[in-house]
């Protein structure tokens, strides 16, 4: 009954009279709503930024152990071959340069001798040179696999217990060759 009584207590409004009852204009209510939405958006953006910035910290891989026992890595000066690497495996018709060499013993005890060579030969001719030269009966290597993907050729050879992986890719006006040699035990 009280709401009706309050309504009844008001004096009647005439047609040319202005209602002076205290009311909050609706335009202020709209402004408050817009401000509230903007504040919520700012809070949401700040929370998203914080999560995006800090989330990689949560998902980083954890290294529980150091490198395996027995793992050794030895980089050699440019132009040198690792000790025990058969230099006759570096094939090229044109000019060639050893740009990187390393002697690595992995955890399993396998000794990998890795050589990167830059040469003026084209990748296709190098792949043919390796196939023909190493599989020659005098050399005694057996071609296990040969694959070419995106202009990169990978050849895998075996000889007794030794293995050789040859990766050939185009580089400038020639090629770059990666040779990974593992002597048999």
XYZ file of C-alpha atoms in Angstrom:
185
model
C 0.000 0.000 0.000
C 2.835 2.381 0.602
C 3.752 2.804 -3.101
C 0.164 3.753 -3.896
C 0.067 6.161 -0.989
C 3.233 7.924 -2.153
C 1.793 8.263 -5.618
C -1.387 9.627 -4.148
C 0.476 12.150 -1.981
C 1.907 13.919 -4.985
C 0.094 16.927 -6.296
C -1.441 16.483 -9.720
C 0.626 17.764 -12.648
C -0.965 20.246 -14.967
C -0.450 20.010 -18.717
C 1.764 23.079 -18.911
C 3.578 22.371 -15.641
C 7.031 20.679 -15.517
C 7.560 17.630 -13.267
C 10.237 18.638 -10.744
C 10.391 15.324 -8.905
C 14.017 14.260 -8.394
C 14.910 11.575 -10.973
C 18.252 10.437 -12.324
C 18.320 11.123 -16.056
C 18.608 8.049 -18.268
C 21.610 9.416 -20.141
C 23.687 9.126 -16.932
C 22.609 5.488 -16.536
C 23.833 4.763 -20.078
C 27.181 6.442 -19.371
C 27.617 4.364 -16.207
C 26.903 1.178 -18.158
C 29.395 2.094 -20.897
C 32.050 2.891 -18.290
C 31.400 -0.423 -16.511
C 31.730 -2.363 -19.782
C 34.975 -0.533 -20.641
C 36.423 -1.260 -17.196
C 35.541 -4.960 -17.587
C 37.178 -5.021 -21.039
C 40.355 -3.427 -19.684
C 40.458 -5.968 -16.846
C 39.937 -8.840 -19.314
C 42.703 -7.529 -21.622
C 45.120 -7.143 -18.712
C 44.367 -10.679 -17.525
C 44.862 -12.054 -21.065
C 48.182 -10.177 -21.414
C 49.412 -11.459 -18.067
C 48.490 -15.058 -18.937
C 50.050 -14.819 -22.401
C 53.233 -13.388 -20.939
C 53.557 -15.859 -18.070
C 52.116 -19.028 -19.610
C 55.351 -19.979 -21.460
C 57.013 -20.072 -18.057
C 54.580 -22.780 -17.027
C 55.021 -24.867 -20.193
C 58.787 -24.727 -20.594
C 60.418 -28.119 -20.824
C 62.171 -29.112 -17.649
C 65.656 -30.538 -17.845
C 66.041 -32.960 -14.995
C 69.436 -34.299 -15.904
C 72.474 -32.923 -17.612
C 73.753 -34.391 -20.856
C 74.076 -38.166 -20.737
C 77.275 -39.657 -19.391
C 79.826 -40.172 -22.089
C 78.468 -37.430 -24.349
C 81.287 -35.374 -25.821
C 81.243 -32.640 -28.426
C 84.346 -31.253 -30.031
C 84.086 -28.534 -32.699
C 87.081 -28.232 -34.977
C 88.481 -25.156 -36.705
C 87.123 -24.385 -40.170
C 88.872 -26.382 -42.882
C 89.791 -29.372 -40.694
C 88.401 -32.896 -40.775
C 87.732 -34.819 -37.557
C 90.382 -37.367 -36.674
C 89.454 -40.707 -38.218
C 87.123 -39.241 -40.862
C 87.865 -40.821 -44.269
C 88.679 -37.775 -46.424
C 87.928 -39.741 -49.584
C 84.230 -39.497 -48.609
C 84.274 -35.755 -49.347
C 83.481 -35.884 -53.070
C 83.327 -32.928 -55.436
C 84.176 -32.203 -59.057
C 84.449 -28.430 -58.506
C 85.952 -26.396 -55.710
C 85.045 -27.345 -52.146
C 85.625 -25.950 -48.683
C 85.098 -27.519 -45.247
C 82.993 -24.971 -43.380
C 82.274 -26.959 -40.198
C 83.503 -30.151 -38.595
C 82.788 -31.848 -35.291
C 83.633 -35.038 -33.490
C 80.764 -36.106 -31.244
C 80.374 -39.105 -28.981
C 76.711 -39.627 -28.148
C 75.424 -41.259 -24.955
C 75.211 -44.691 -26.575
C 78.955 -44.481 -27.198
C 78.559 -44.030 -30.951
C 81.234 -41.709 -32.375
C 79.807 -39.430 -35.069
C 82.178 -37.491 -37.263
C 80.285 -34.674 -38.956
C 81.582 -32.484 -41.782
C 79.809 -29.656 -43.644
C 81.220 -28.801 -47.063
C 80.368 -25.979 -49.450
C 81.002 -26.759 -53.108
C 80.424 -25.231 -56.550
C 78.789 -28.474 -57.802
C 75.032 -28.611 -58.401
C 72.957 -30.798 -56.016
C 71.753 -33.256 -58.706
C 75.243 -33.917 -60.015
C 76.564 -34.368 -56.445
C 73.860 -36.922 -55.622
C 74.775 -38.881 -58.763
C 78.483 -38.599 -57.953
C 77.943 -40.069 -54.470
C 75.663 -42.844 -55.740
C 78.041 -43.887 -58.527
C 81.352 -43.477 -56.678
C 80.503 -45.061 -53.329
C 78.537 -48.008 -54.747
C 81.417 -48.873 -57.076
C 82.767 -52.342 -56.131
C 86.186 -50.781 -55.350
C 84.605 -48.599 -52.661
C 82.276 -51.297 -51.316
C 79.492 -49.064 -49.956
C 75.858 -50.127 -50.248
C 73.151 -47.496 -50.862
C 70.426 -48.126 -48.255
C 68.042 -45.211 -48.937
C 67.828 -42.209 -51.227
C 65.176 -39.526 -50.781
C 64.669 -36.027 -52.170
C 62.260 -33.588 -50.522
C 62.067 -29.825 -51.147
C 65.346 -29.865 -53.141
C 67.195 -31.607 -50.279
C 68.611 -35.045 -51.022
C 69.461 -37.539 -48.281
C 71.519 -40.649 -49.046
C 72.304 -43.376 -46.523
C 75.201 -45.771 -47.163
C 76.511 -48.801 -45.235
C 79.837 -50.580 -45.454
C 80.422 -53.463 -43.060
C 79.515 -51.853 -39.706
C 80.246 -48.270 -40.797
C 77.521 -45.903 -41.989
C 77.469 -42.626 -43.875
C 74.592 -40.176 -44.198
C 74.981 -37.626 -47.004
C 72.628 -34.639 -47.068
C 72.860 -32.369 -50.116
C 71.074 -29.032 -50.395
C 71.299 -26.129 -52.850
C 73.296 -23.162 -51.546
C 73.983 -19.954 -53.488
C 75.345 -21.065 -56.902
C 76.408 -24.490 -55.703
C 75.609 -26.896 -52.884
C 76.194 -27.609 -49.230
C 76.888 -31.181 -48.166
C 76.543 -32.588 -44.668
C 78.430 -35.841 -44.123
C 77.811 -37.841 -40.942
C 80.181 -40.779 -40.670
C 79.980 -43.463 -37.976
C 82.758 -46.009 -37.876
C 81.650 -49.550 -37.097
C 82.567 -51.091 -33.766
